[in-house]
Amino acid sequence: MTTPRKGALPAITLRSDDFDALDRLVGDLPGSGPAGLLQQELDRAKVCEPKAMPKNVVTLNRWLHYSDDHSPEVRRVQLVLPKEADIDAGRVSILSYVGAGLIGLKEGQSITWPDPSGAARKLTLVKLEDPEPAN
């Protein structure tokens, strides 16, 4: 299994419904690569009910802006389940290295996280967009 980093990782929080969906998703996958990293995040996450979820934390389907210390630009993406991923539309799979690294972070938090080559990079959650109003 790939290890994100030696040392402390930032605290993360997941909504209970996101946790359940992600736990089912990684349950049948090999424990390596992004799936293994996501499983590690599930194992250490604080889980809370959707109504108690802080507004400044990355959840599935939320648009966010993040920076990567390997690139000067801030990127706008939405973390989604693999079947909804569309990189051209900015919808990034939770089973990507970036997706697994950003889920559960609070605005302003950073995480040192591997990329597909195994090199460490620092991902920082710059800001979250307001959620879409419920219909």
XYZ file of C-alpha atoms in Angstrom:
135
model
C 0.000 0.000 0.000
C 1.243 3.490 -0.773
C 1.920 5.589 2.302
C 0.992 9.275 2.004
C 3.786 10.578 4.217
C 5.752 9.901 7.287
C 4.501 12.160 10.054
C 1.180 13.683 10.926
C -1.654 14.010 8.443
C -4.292 16.730 8.840
C -7.534 15.783 10.551
C -10.323 15.032 8.090
C -14.109 14.854 8.414
C -16.503 12.894 6.220
C -20.284 12.969 5.979
C -21.779 9.620 6.986
C -23.440 9.166 3.572
C -20.158 9.916 1.757
C -18.326 7.532 4.104
C -20.805 4.733 3.380
C -20.610 5.245 -0.410
C -16.807 5.391 -0.381
C -16.500 2.394 1.940
C -18.638 0.337 -0.479
C -16.587 1.640 -3.419
C -13.166 0.646 -2.034
C -14.419 -2.564 -0.438
C -13.923 -4.633 -3.602
C -10.816 -2.895 -4.927
C -7.138 -3.785 -4.415
C -5.573 -2.104 -1.382
C -3.010 -0.220 -3.443
C -2.835 3.015 -5.427
C -5.628 5.567 -4.968
C -8.066 2.939 -3.611
C -5.596 1.990 -0.877
C -4.973 5.642 -0.043
C -8.712 6.313 0.101
C -9.147 3.341 2.446
C -6.476 4.815 4.744
C -8.386 8.096 4.763
C -11.657 6.312 5.596
C -9.930 4.515 8.464
C -8.760 7.761 10.076
C -11.672 10.088 9.271
C -14.052 11.584 11.782
C -17.555 10.788 10.508
C -20.559 13.019 11.162
C -24.178 13.267 10.070
C -24.837 15.472 7.011
C -26.694 18.133 9.043
C -23.725 18.402 11.449
C -21.118 18.615 8.673
C -19.049 21.810 8.804
C -19.644 23.972 5.712
C -15.903 24.424 5.034
C -15.079 20.717 4.473
C -14.739 18.891 1.129
C -17.563 16.439 0.451
C -18.487 14.448 -2.629
C -20.036 16.524 -5.432
C -18.833 19.853 -3.989
C -16.922 22.246 -6.246
C -13.592 23.333 -4.794
C -10.435 25.231 -5.623
C -7.081 23.708 -4.723
C -3.418 24.329 -5.329
C -0.625 21.859 -5.895
C 2.974 22.755 -5.120
C 3.978 21.314 -8.524
C 1.922 23.933 -10.406
C 1.422 27.683 -9.858
C -2.251 27.671 -10.883
C -5.266 27.137 -8.642
C -7.530 24.463 -10.110
C -11.325 24.188 -9.848
C -12.700 20.656 -9.606
C -15.639 18.675 -8.315
C -14.969 15.361 -6.531
C -17.306 12.673 -7.837
C -17.765 8.912 -7.910
C -15.819 7.215 -10.751
C -18.842 6.741 -13.054
C -19.487 10.532 -12.962
C -15.878 11.564 -13.640
C -15.227 13.820 -16.636
C -11.842 15.507 -16.465
C -12.720 17.917 -19.307
C -15.691 19.162 -17.250
C -13.597 19.389 -14.059
C -15.249 16.359 -12.417
C -12.431 14.393 -10.769
C -12.884 10.816 -9.565
C -12.581 10.184 -5.848
C -10.428 7.217 -6.951
C -7.768 9.547 -8.360
C -4.734 10.553 -6.316
C -6.008 14.149 -6.099
C -9.551 13.077 -5.189
C -8.424 10.718 -2.423
C -6.112 13.414 -1.058
C -8.634 16.262 -0.946
C -11.734 14.542 0.483
C -12.470 15.639 4.037
C -10.041 18.569 4.148
C -11.083 21.961 5.549
C -10.476 25.225 3.719
C -6.857 26.259 4.203
C -5.647 22.747 5.095
C -2.823 21.077 3.204
C -1.807 17.459 2.845
C 1.435 15.990 1.563
C 0.257 13.304 -0.815
C 1.746 10.993 -3.437
C 1.144 11.451 -7.137
C 0.905 8.529 -9.593
C 4.720 8.357 -9.842
C 5.010 8.075 -6.043
C 6.552 11.540 -5.652
C 5.214 13.639 -2.778
C 3.288 16.799 -3.523
C 1.474 19.263 -1.330
C -2.233 19.737 -2.027
C -3.920 22.742 -0.408
C -7.665 23.352 -0.272
C -7.947 27.026 -1.184
C -11.724 27.411 -1.015
C -15.059 25.673 -1.432
C -17.894 26.976 -3.530
C -21.335 27.304 -2.001
C -23.282 24.062 -2.400
C -26.016 23.882 -5.001
C -29.419 24.620 -3.466
C -31.498 21.475 -2.880
C -34.557 21.178 -5.116
